[in-house]
Amino acid sequence: MKIGYYNGVMGPVDEIRIPMQDRALFFGDGVYDVTFANDGKLFAMEDHLDRFYNSCRMMRIDFPLSREELTAEIQKCVDAAGKGEVTIYWQSSRGNCARNHVFPDPLNKPTLLITVSEGKPIDYSHPMKLCTDEDTRFFHCNIKTLNLIPNVMAAEHAKEAGCNESIFHRGNQLTECAHSALLLLKGGKLLAPVLNELVLPSISRKHLFEIAETEGVPTEARDITMDEVFDADEVIVCSTTKVCAHADTIDEKPVGMKDPELFCRLQKAYFGRIEREIGLKLG
């Protein structure tokens, strides 16, 4: 069953009602996060809570629940969804009030919306197909905000091109993918763009850097050009829903696939971390 929740009311997602004046509907004025669970066990919750509360802070949203209270509400929804793998989404908008660009009265509390749906693991036996899009987003990409129109347009472009994901770039500079982080393997080193206002602090990227260091693989965060992406030994796409996959084409040009042994070593270690934490087997 797909579970929905809004401000304390939980039930089948199609039965949950949201007020028309929620600022998420008018302005996309809110933040969100996503993780997954298996048999009721939440994966990497502390990392996702760190990012969620940091997004709230940067958006000046005074989210009313503590970390423990929010986790309890999410756990309640996950338990209601039953056993197995599920994807968890939650968001908070600035509140419900008459449409006005300025912040509402402080008495108008931020909202909490949660959905829990059946997990859909990707097929790791086939490398991903990628395309590219100029990154036209604003300069708050480090906030996991609800404002995702450029991501939506890029996702549709990828679908129409027969691809799985789109790579964002600003001129020749790599930023990230529309829904994922992009990392490279080159000469035995794991590379990723430096984290700044143009790049979301991906939890999966953080995990891969930790895993690489444990495996003795050097890591580096720096500015990366699209020329380097096309010349990489491996092009790695990682996100909460994709975990860790690699690509073999970008804009129909062959890329990567030159260091499968090291990629598979990192991927296997990441899958092992997930299995140890929540008992979910991938791959």
PDB file of C-alpha atoms in Angstrom:
ATOM      1  CA  MET A   1       0.000   0.000   0.000  1.00  0.00           C
ATOM      2  CA  LYS A   2       1.214   3.513  -0.808  1.00  0.00           C
ATOM      3  CA  ILE A   3       0.949   5.570   2.381  1.00  0.00           C
ATOM      4  CA  GLY A   4       0.332   9.310   2.567  1.00  0.00           C
ATOM      5  CA  TYR A   5       0.642  11.669   5.522  1.00  0.00           C
ATOM      6  CA  TYR A   6      -0.091  15.350   5.950  1.00  0.00           C
ATOM      7  CA  ASN A   7       0.229  17.212   9.246  1.00  0.00           C
ATOM      8  CA  GLY A   8      -0.558  14.201  11.411  1.00  0.00           C
ATOM      9  CA  VAL A   9      -3.214  12.581   9.200  1.00  0.00           C
ATOM     10  CA  MET A  10      -2.118   9.247   7.693  1.00  0.00           C
ATOM     11  CA  GLY A  11      -3.833   6.864   5.288  1.00  0.00           C
ATOM     12  CA  PRO A  12      -3.843   5.590   1.680  1.00  0.00           C
ATOM     13  CA  VAL A  13      -2.128   8.280  -0.391  1.00  0.00           C
ATOM     14  CA  ASP A  14      -5.178   8.899  -2.621  1.00  0.00           C
ATOM     15  CA  GLU A  15      -7.284   9.730   0.416  1.00  0.00           C
ATOM     16  CA  ILE A  16      -5.005  12.383   1.937  1.00  0.00           C
ATOM     17  CA  ARG A  17      -6.105  15.964   1.293  1.00  0.00           C
ATOM     18  CA  ILE A  18      -3.809  19.008   1.186  1.00  0.00           C
ATOM     19  CA  PRO A  19      -5.105  22.582   1.719  1.00  0.00           C
ATOM     20  CA  MET A  20      -5.158  24.702  -1.443  1.00  0.00           C
ATOM     21  CA  GLN A  21      -3.184  27.458   0.275  1.00  0.00           C
ATOM     22  CA  ASP A  22      -0.140  25.360   1.134  1.00  0.00           C
ATOM     23  CA  ARG A  23       2.806  27.498   0.005  1.00  0.00           C
ATOM     24  CA  ALA A  24       4.290  24.448  -1.726  1.00  0.00           C
ATOM     25  CA  LEU A  25       1.488  24.781  -4.294  1.00  0.00           C
ATOM     26  CA  PHE A  26       1.881  28.530  -4.863  1.00  0.00           C
ATOM     27  CA  PHE A  27       5.648  29.002  -4.722  1.00  0.00           C
ATOM     28  CA  GLY A  28       7.375  25.652  -4.280  1.00  0.00           C
ATOM     29  CA  ASP A  29       8.271  27.262  -0.954  1.00  0.00           C
ATOM     30  CA  GLY A  30       9.665  24.260   0.853  1.00  0.00           C
ATOM     31  CA  VAL A  31      12.320  21.557   1.082  1.00  0.00           C
ATOM     32  CA  TYR A  32      12.333  17.784   0.893  1.00  0.00           C
ATOM     33  CA  ASP A  33      14.422  14.666   1.283  1.00  0.00           C
ATOM     34  CA  VAL A  34      14.301  11.014   0.228  1.00  0.00           C
ATOM     35  CA  THR A  35      15.605   7.738   1.604  1.00  0.00           C
ATOM     36  CA  PHE A  36      14.552   4.101   1.571  1.00  0.00           C
ATOM     37  CA  ALA A  37      13.816   1.339   4.030  1.00  0.00           C
ATOM     38  CA  ASN A  38      13.652  -2.431   4.117  1.00  0.00           C
ATOM     39  CA  ASP A  39      11.362  -4.352   6.454  1.00  0.00           C
ATOM     40  CA  GLY A  40      10.872  -1.222   8.527  1.00  0.00           C
ATOM     41  CA  LYS A  41      14.588  -0.343   8.831  1.00  0.00           C
ATOM     42  CA  LEU A  42      15.469   3.176   7.624  1.00  0.00           C
ATOM     43  CA  PHE A  43      18.708   3.639   5.668  1.00  0.00           C
ATOM     44  CA  ALA A  44      21.218   6.389   6.527  1.00  0.00           C
ATOM     45  CA  MET A  45      18.580   8.380   8.380  1.00  0.00           C
ATOM     46  CA  GLU A  46      21.043  10.564  10.270  1.00  0.00           C
ATOM     47  CA  ASP A  47      22.668  11.714   7.021  1.00  0.00           C
ATOM     48  CA  HIS A  48      19.300  12.542   5.469  1.00  0.00           C
ATOM     49  CA  LEU A  49      18.117  14.354   8.590  1.00  0.00           C
ATOM     50  CA  ASP A  50      21.317  16.426   8.565  1.00  0.00           C
ATOM     51  CA  ARG A  51      20.607  17.530   5.004  1.00  0.00           C
ATOM     52  CA  PHE A  52      16.890  18.121   5.597  1.00  0.00           C
ATOM     53  CA  TYR A  53      17.416  20.328   8.636  1.00  0.00           C
ATOM     54  CA  ASN A  54      20.244  22.164   6.888  1.00  0.00           C
ATOM     55  CA  SER A  55      17.924  22.856   3.933  1.00  0.00           C
ATOM     56  CA  CYS A  56      15.312  24.157   6.376  1.00  0.00           C
ATOM     57  CA  ARG A  57      17.907  26.414   7.982  1.00  0.00           C
ATOM     58  CA  MET A  58      19.053  27.879   4.654  1.00  0.00           C
ATOM     59  CA  MET A  59      15.414  28.467   3.619  1.00  0.00           C
ATOM     60  CA  ARG A  60      14.624  29.984   7.051  1.00  0.00           C
ATOM     61  CA  ILE A  61      11.878  27.410   7.623  1.00  0.00           C
ATOM     62  CA  ASP A  62      11.422  26.894  11.360  1.00  0.00           C
ATOM     63  CA  PHE A  63      10.468  23.216  11.156  1.00  0.00           C
ATOM     64  CA  PRO A  64       8.585  22.408  14.372  1.00  0.00           C
ATOM     65  CA  LEU A  65       9.534  18.753  14.943  1.00  0.00           C
ATOM     66  CA  SER A  66      12.775  17.529  16.490  1.00  0.00           C
ATOM     67  CA  ARG A  67      14.853  14.912  14.677  1.00  0.00           C
ATOM     68  CA  GLU A  68      13.441  12.247  16.983  1.00  0.00           C
ATOM     69  CA  GLU A  69       9.841  13.376  16.416  1.00  0.00           C
ATOM     70  CA  LEU A  70      10.247  13.531  12.651  1.00  0.00           C
ATOM     71  CA  THR A  71      11.850  10.088  12.575  1.00  0.00           C
ATOM     72  CA  ALA A  72       8.961   8.707  14.631  1.00  0.00           C
ATOM     73  CA  GLU A  73       6.373  10.078  12.163  1.00  0.00           C
ATOM     74  CA  ILE A  74       8.307   8.651   9.209  1.00  0.00           C
ATOM     75  CA  GLN A  75       8.670   5.302  10.985  1.00  0.00           C
ATOM     76  CA  LYS A  76       4.930   5.250  11.611  1.00  0.00           C
ATOM     77  CA  CYS A  77       4.280   5.602   7.869  1.00  0.00           C
ATOM     78  CA  VAL A  78       6.894   2.999   6.943  1.00  0.00           C
ATOM     79  CA  ASP A  79       5.390   0.506   9.407  1.00  0.00           C
ATOM     80  CA  ALA A  80       1.933   1.094   7.933  1.00  0.00           C
ATOM     81  CA  ALA A  81       3.265   0.294   4.447  1.00  0.00           C
ATOM     82  CA  GLY A  82       4.235  -3.227   5.507  1.00  0.00           C
ATOM     83  CA  LYS A  83       7.288  -5.398   4.862  1.00  0.00           C
ATOM     84  CA  GLY A  84       9.720  -5.127   1.988  1.00  0.00           C
ATOM     85  CA  GLU A  85      11.637  -2.346   0.288  1.00  0.00           C
ATOM     86  CA  VAL A  86      10.028   1.103   0.217  1.00  0.00           C
ATOM     87  CA  THR A  87      11.007   4.592  -0.891  1.00  0.00           C
ATOM     88  CA  ILE A  88      10.323   7.396   1.605  1.00  0.00           C
ATOM     89  CA  TYR A  89       9.752  11.015   0.594  1.00  0.00           C
ATOM     90  CA  TRP A  90       9.070  13.869   2.985  1.00  0.00           C
ATOM     91  CA  GLN A  91       8.756  17.625   2.572  1.00  0.00           C
ATOM     92  CA  SER A  92       8.019  20.716   4.575  1.00  0.00           C
ATOM     93  CA  SER A  93       6.545  23.908   3.177  1.00  0.00           C
ATOM     94  CA  ARG A  94       6.527  27.251   4.961  1.00  0.00           C
ATOM     95  CA  GLY A  95       2.837  26.840   5.850  1.00  0.00           C
ATOM     96  CA  ASN A  96      -0.789  27.370   4.803  1.00  0.00           C
ATOM     97  CA  CYS A  97      -1.903  30.963   4.307  1.00  0.00           C
ATOM     98  CA  ALA A  98      -3.344  33.438   1.810  1.00  0.00           C
ATOM     99  CA  ARG A  99      -1.053  33.817  -1.212  1.00  0.00           C
ATOM    100  CA  ASN A 100       1.599  36.428  -0.472  1.00  0.00           C
ATOM    101  CA  HIS A 101       5.267  36.393  -1.416  1.00  0.00           C
ATOM    102  CA  VAL A 102       6.445  37.488   2.039  1.00  0.00           C
ATOM    103  CA  PHE A 103       6.742  34.942   4.827  1.00  0.00           C
ATOM    104  CA  PRO A 104       3.515  34.147   6.700  1.00  0.00           C
ATOM    105  CA  ASP A 105       2.878  35.074  10.308  1.00  0.00           C
ATOM    106  CA  PRO A 106       5.090  32.982  12.641  1.00  0.00           C
ATOM    107  CA  LEU A 107       1.938  31.423  14.113  1.00  0.00           C
ATOM    108  CA  ASN A 108       1.400  29.759  10.714  1.00  0.00           C
ATOM    109  CA  LYS A 109       3.458  26.608  11.242  1.00  0.00           C
ATOM    110  CA  PRO A 110       5.437  24.759   8.532  1.00  0.00           C
ATOM    111  CA  THR A 111       3.754  21.669   7.127  1.00  0.00           C
ATOM    112  CA  LEU A 112       4.903  18.050   6.962  1.00  0.00           C
ATOM    113  CA  LEU A 113       4.029  15.763   4.055  1.00  0.00           C
ATOM    114  CA  ILE A 114       5.251  12.142   3.832  1.00  0.00           C
ATOM    115  CA  THR A 115       4.746   9.446   1.211  1.00  0.00           C
ATOM    116  CA  VAL A 116       5.909   5.837   1.380  1.00  0.00           C
ATOM    117  CA  SER A 117       5.769   3.743  -1.780  1.00  0.00           C
ATOM    118  CA  GLU A 118       7.068   0.411  -3.017  1.00  0.00           C
ATOM    119  CA  GLY A 119      10.755   0.515  -3.891  1.00  0.00           C
ATOM    120  CA  LYS A 120      11.742   0.047  -7.529  1.00  0.00           C
ATOM    121  CA  PRO A 121      15.353  -1.169  -7.751  1.00  0.00           C
ATOM    122  CA  ILE A 122      17.151  -0.414 -11.008  1.00  0.00           C
ATOM    123  CA  ASP A 123      18.702  -3.077 -13.241  1.00  0.00           C
ATOM    124  CA  TYR A 124      22.408  -2.888 -12.439  1.00  0.00           C
ATOM    125  CA  SER A 125      23.272  -5.409 -15.177  1.00  0.00           C
ATOM    126  CA  HIS A 126      22.897  -2.720 -17.858  1.00  0.00           C
ATOM    127  CA  PRO A 127      25.029   0.471 -17.829  1.00  0.00           C
ATOM    128  CA  MET A 128      23.094   3.726 -17.916  1.00  0.00           C
ATOM    129  CA  LYS A 129      22.594   5.910 -20.995  1.00  0.00           C
ATOM    130  CA  LEU A 130      23.095   9.627 -20.325  1.00  0.00           C
ATOM    131  CA  CYS A 131      22.458  12.849 -22.196  1.00  0.00           C
ATOM    132  CA  THR A 132      23.497  16.429 -21.396  1.00  0.00           C
ATOM    133  CA  ASP A 133      21.668  19.674 -20.632  1.00  0.00           C
ATOM    134  CA  GLU A 134      22.882  23.189 -19.922  1.00  0.00           C
ATOM    135  CA  ASP A 135      22.366  23.854 -16.208  1.00  0.00           C
ATOM    136  CA  THR A 136      19.883  26.754 -16.054  1.00  0.00           C
ATOM    137  CA  ARG A 137      19.031  26.413 -12.366  1.00  0.00           C
ATOM    138  CA  PHE A 138      19.435  29.269  -9.910  1.00  0.00           C
ATOM    139  CA  PHE A 139      22.271  29.621  -7.387  1.00  0.00           C
ATOM    140  CA  HIS A 140      20.717  27.670  -4.513  1.00  0.00           C
ATOM    141  CA  CYS A 141      21.323  24.141  -5.806  1.00  0.00           C
ATOM    142  CA  ASN A 142      22.857  23.172  -2.450  1.00  0.00           C
ATOM    143  CA  ILE A 143      19.358  23.449  -0.921  1.00  0.00           C
ATOM    144  CA  LYS A 144      17.070  20.475  -1.556  1.00  0.00           C
ATOM    145  CA  THR A 145      14.213  22.762  -2.519  1.00  0.00           C
ATOM    146  CA  LEU A 146      10.896  21.907  -4.177  1.00  0.00           C
ATOM    147  CA  ASN A 147      11.778  24.185  -7.132  1.00  0.00           C
ATOM    148  CA  LEU A 148      12.657  21.538  -9.729  1.00  0.00           C
ATOM    149  CA  ILE A 149      11.414  22.765 -13.121  1.00  0.00           C
ATOM    150  CA  PRO A 150      14.865  22.583 -14.825  1.00  0.00           C
ATOM    151  CA  ASN A 151      15.212  19.036 -13.432  1.00  0.00           C
ATOM    152  CA  VAL A 152      11.765  18.134 -14.765  1.00  0.00           C
ATOM    153  CA  MET A 153      12.612  19.468 -18.236  1.00  0.00           C
ATOM    154  CA  ALA A 154      15.935  17.611 -18.251  1.00  0.00           C
ATOM    155  CA  ALA A 155      14.236  14.387 -17.171  1.00  0.00           C
ATOM    156  CA  GLU A 156      11.801  14.683 -20.070  1.00  0.00           C
ATOM    157  CA  HIS A 157      14.696  15.366 -22.451  1.00  0.00           C
ATOM    158  CA  ALA A 158      16.427  12.202 -21.191  1.00  0.00           C
ATOM    159  CA  LYS A 159      13.263  10.159 -21.659  1.00  0.00           C
ATOM    160  CA  GLU A 160      12.746  11.454 -25.198  1.00  0.00           C
ATOM    161  CA  ALA A 161      16.396  10.688 -25.999  1.00  0.00           C
ATOM    162  CA  GLY A 162      16.032   7.121 -24.723  1.00  0.00           C
ATOM    163  CA  CYS A 163      18.339   7.840 -21.782  1.00  0.00           C
ATOM    164  CA  ASN A 164      18.169   7.170 -18.044  1.00  0.00           C
ATOM    165  CA  GLU A 165      19.469  10.500 -16.774  1.00  0.00           C
ATOM    166  CA  SER A 166      20.784  13.900 -17.888  1.00  0.00           C
ATOM    167  CA  ILE A 167      24.085  15.532 -16.929  1.00  0.00           C
ATOM    168  CA  PHE A 168      23.925  19.233 -16.032  1.00  0.00           C
ATOM    169  CA  HIS A 169      26.792  21.500 -17.033  1.00  0.00           C
ATOM    170  CA  ARG A 170      27.456  25.251 -17.038  1.00  0.00           C
ATOM    171  CA  GLY A 171      29.431  25.797 -20.197  1.00  0.00           C
ATOM    172  CA  ASN A 172      32.221  23.231 -19.988  1.00  0.00           C
ATOM    173  CA  GLN A 173      31.932  22.830 -16.187  1.00  0.00           C
ATOM    174  CA  LEU A 174      30.227  19.738 -14.785  1.00  0.00           C
ATOM    175  CA  THR A 175      27.759  20.335 -11.947  1.00  0.00           C
ATOM    176  CA  GLU A 176      25.688  17.170 -11.392  1.00  0.00           C
ATOM    177  CA  CYS A 177      22.875  15.150 -12.943  1.00  0.00           C
ATOM    178  CA  ALA A 178      19.216  16.174 -12.966  1.00  0.00           C
ATOM    179  CA  HIS A 179      18.393  13.711 -10.161  1.00  0.00           C
ATOM    180  CA  SER A 180      21.777  12.287  -9.176  1.00  0.00           C
ATOM    181  CA  ALA A 181      25.371  13.023  -8.373  1.00  0.00           C
ATOM    182  CA  LEU A 182      28.019  12.346 -11.015  1.00  0.00           C
ATOM    183  CA  LEU A 183      31.441  11.014 -10.063  1.00  0.00           C
ATOM    184  CA  LEU A 184      34.375   9.842 -12.152  1.00  0.00           C
ATOM    185  CA  LEU A 185      37.110   7.257 -11.866  1.00  0.00           C
ATOM    186  CA  LYS A 186      40.333   8.332 -13.528  1.00  0.00           C
ATOM    187  CA  GLY A 187      43.731   6.758 -13.003  1.00  0.00           C
ATOM    188  CA  GLY A 188      42.519   4.888  -9.923  1.00  0.00           C
ATOM    189  CA  LYS A 189      41.177   8.055  -8.234  1.00  0.00           C
ATOM    190  CA  LEU A 190      37.537   8.894  -7.419  1.00  0.00           C
ATOM    191  CA  LEU A 191      36.666  12.445  -8.526  1.00  0.00           C
ATOM    192  CA  ALA A 192      33.618  14.653  -7.935  1.00  0.00           C
ATOM    193  CA  PRO A 193      32.783  18.355  -8.363  1.00  0.00           C
ATOM    194  CA  VAL A 194      33.498  20.566  -5.375  1.00  0.00           C
ATOM    195  CA  LEU A 195      30.423  21.190  -3.217  1.00  0.00           C
ATOM    196  CA  ASN A 196      29.142  24.749  -3.502  1.00  0.00           C
ATOM    197  CA  GLU A 197      25.926  26.620  -4.323  1.00  0.00           C
ATOM    198  CA  LEU A 198      25.789  24.857  -7.725  1.00  0.00           C
ATOM    199  CA  VAL A 199      25.791  21.284  -6.395  1.00  0.00           C
ATOM    200  CA  LEU A 200      23.507  19.395  -4.004  1.00  0.00           C
ATOM    201  CA  PRO A 201      25.378  17.667  -1.152  1.00  0.00           C
ATOM    202  CA  SER A 202      24.464  14.134  -2.247  1.00  0.00           C
ATOM    203  CA  ILE A 203      24.267  11.525   0.518  1.00  0.00           C
ATOM    204  CA  SER A 204      25.258   8.759  -1.917  1.00  0.00           C
ATOM    205  CA  ARG A 205      28.272  10.780  -3.038  1.00  0.00           C
ATOM    206  CA  LYS A 206      29.263  11.216   0.634  1.00  0.00           C
ATOM    207  CA  HIS A 207      28.945   7.459   1.160  1.00  0.00           C
ATOM    208  CA  LEU A 208      31.022   6.665  -1.938  1.00  0.00           C
ATOM    209  CA  PHE A 209      33.809   8.962  -0.778  1.00  0.00           C
ATOM    210  CA  GLU A 210      33.776   7.230   2.631  1.00  0.00           C
ATOM    211  CA  ILE A 211      33.786   3.790   0.988  1.00  0.00           C
ATOM    212  CA  ALA A 212      36.602   4.743  -1.386  1.00  0.00           C
ATOM    213  CA  GLU A 213      38.759   5.924   1.496  1.00  0.00           C
ATOM    214  CA  THR A 214      38.079   2.674   3.374  1.00  0.00           C
ATOM    215  CA  GLU A 215      39.043   0.734   0.241  1.00  0.00           C
ATOM    216  CA  GLY A 216      42.258   2.712  -0.144  1.00  0.00           C
ATOM    217  CA  VAL A 217      41.074   4.565  -3.252  1.00  0.00           C
ATOM    218  CA  PRO A 218      42.195   8.220  -3.386  1.00  0.00           C
ATOM    219  CA  THR A 219      39.424  10.829  -3.608  1.00  0.00           C
ATOM    220  CA  GLU A 220      39.355  14.422  -4.790  1.00  0.00           C
ATOM    221  CA  ALA A 221      36.672  17.119  -4.992  1.00  0.00           C
ATOM    222  CA  ARG A 222      37.488  19.843  -7.535  1.00  0.00           C
ATOM    223  CA  ASP A 223      36.160  21.620 -10.600  1.00  0.00           C
ATOM    224  CA  ILE A 224      35.631  19.095 -13.405  1.00  0.00           C
ATOM    225  CA  THR A 225      35.207  19.838 -17.093  1.00  0.00           C
ATOM    226  CA  MET A 226      32.894  18.010 -19.456  1.00  0.00           C
ATOM    227  CA  ASP A 227      35.983  17.051 -21.458  1.00  0.00           C
ATOM    228  CA  GLU A 228      37.153  15.115 -18.386  1.00  0.00           C
ATOM    229  CA  VAL A 229      33.763  13.427 -18.106  1.00  0.00           C
ATOM    230  CA  PHE A 230      33.986  12.104 -21.666  1.00  0.00           C
ATOM    231  CA  ASP A 231      37.596  10.986 -21.037  1.00  0.00           C
ATOM    232  CA  ALA A 232      36.986   9.290 -17.646  1.00  0.00           C
ATOM    233  CA  ASP A 233      37.780   5.639 -16.997  1.00  0.00           C
ATOM    234  CA  GLU A 234      34.349   5.240 -15.398  1.00  0.00           C
ATOM    235  CA  VAL A 235      31.337   7.579 -15.207  1.00  0.00           C
ATOM    236  CA  ILE A 236      29.425   6.881 -11.982  1.00  0.00           C
ATOM    237  CA  VAL A 237      25.831   7.931 -11.306  1.00  0.00           C
ATOM    238  CA  CYS A 238      24.763   7.748  -7.677  1.00  0.00           C
ATOM    239  CA  SER A 239      21.638   8.757  -5.774  1.00  0.00           C
ATOM    240  CA  THR A 240      19.339   7.407  -3.089  1.00  0.00           C
ATOM    241  CA  THR A 241      17.218   5.532  -5.645  1.00  0.00           C
ATOM    242  CA  LYS A 242      20.054   4.523  -8.009  1.00  0.00           C
ATOM    243  CA  VAL A 243      22.631   3.907  -5.234  1.00  0.00           C
ATOM    244  CA  CYS A 244      25.676   3.341  -7.488  1.00  0.00           C
ATOM    245  CA  ALA A 245      25.580   2.667 -11.231  1.00  0.00           C
ATOM    246  CA  HIS A 246      27.839   3.465 -14.156  1.00  0.00           C
ATOM    247  CA  ALA A 247      27.256   4.745 -17.690  1.00  0.00           C
ATOM    248  CA  ASP A 248      28.510   3.638 -21.082  1.00  0.00           C
ATOM    249  CA  THR A 249      27.203   6.452 -23.320  1.00  0.00           C
ATOM    250  CA  ILE A 250      26.693  10.211 -23.118  1.00  0.00           C
ATOM    251  CA  ASP A 251      24.826  11.861 -25.979  1.00  0.00           C
ATOM    252  CA  GLU A 252      25.197   8.527 -27.817  1.00  0.00           C
ATOM    253  CA  LYS A 253      29.004   8.659 -27.551  1.00  0.00           C
ATOM    254  CA  PRO A 254      30.806   5.762 -25.790  1.00  0.00           C
ATOM    255  CA  VAL A 255      32.272   6.702 -22.404  1.00  0.00           C
ATOM    256  CA  GLY A 256      33.877   4.994 -19.426  1.00  0.00           C
ATOM    257  CA  MET A 257      33.841   1.213 -19.019  1.00  0.00           C
ATOM    258  CA  LYS A 258      37.677   1.225 -18.799  1.00  0.00           C
ATOM    259  CA  ASP A 259      38.080   0.274 -15.122  1.00  0.00           C
ATOM    260  CA  PRO A 260      35.209  -2.130 -14.356  1.00  0.00           C
ATOM    261  CA  GLU A 261      37.196  -3.909 -11.654  1.00  0.00           C
ATOM    262  CA  LEU A 262      37.556  -0.803  -9.484  1.00  0.00           C
ATOM    263  CA  PHE A 263      34.001   0.333 -10.154  1.00  0.00           C
ATOM    264  CA  CYS A 264      32.586  -3.076  -9.200  1.00  0.00           C
ATOM    265  CA  ARG A 265      34.721  -3.073  -6.057  1.00  0.00           C
ATOM    266  CA  LEU A 266      33.240   0.253  -4.923  1.00  0.00           C
ATOM    267  CA  GLN A 267      29.715  -0.743  -5.937  1.00  0.00           C
ATOM    268  CA  LYS A 268      29.971  -4.069  -4.097  1.00  0.00           C
ATOM    269  CA  ALA A 269      31.233  -2.295  -0.967  1.00  0.00           C
ATOM    270  CA  TYR A 270      28.303   0.143  -1.119  1.00  0.00           C
ATOM    271  CA  PHE A 271      25.805  -2.693  -1.571  1.00  0.00           C
ATOM    272  CA  GLY A 272      27.421  -4.426   1.403  1.00  0.00           C
ATOM    273  CA  ARG A 273      26.977  -1.331   3.560  1.00  0.00           C
ATOM    274  CA  ILE A 274      23.266  -1.232   2.736  1.00  0.00           C
ATOM    275  CA  GLU A 275      22.820  -4.944   3.429  1.00  0.00           C
ATOM    276  CA  ARG A 276      24.559  -4.663   6.800  1.00  0.00           C
ATOM    277  CA  GLU A 277      22.475  -1.651   7.840  1.00  0.00           C
ATOM    278  CA  ILE A 278      18.967  -2.670   6.711  1.00  0.00           C
ATOM    279  CA  GLY A 279      19.252  -6.217   5.329  1.00  0.00           C
ATOM    280  CA  LEU A 280      18.536  -5.221   1.713  1.00  0.00           C
ATOM    281  CA  LYS A 281      20.405  -7.109  -1.005  1.00  0.00           C
ATOM    282  CA  LEU A 282      21.086  -5.249  -4.257  1.00  0.00           C
ATOM    283  CA  GLY A 283      22.678  -6.212  -7.537  1.00  0.00           C
TER     284      GLY A 283
END
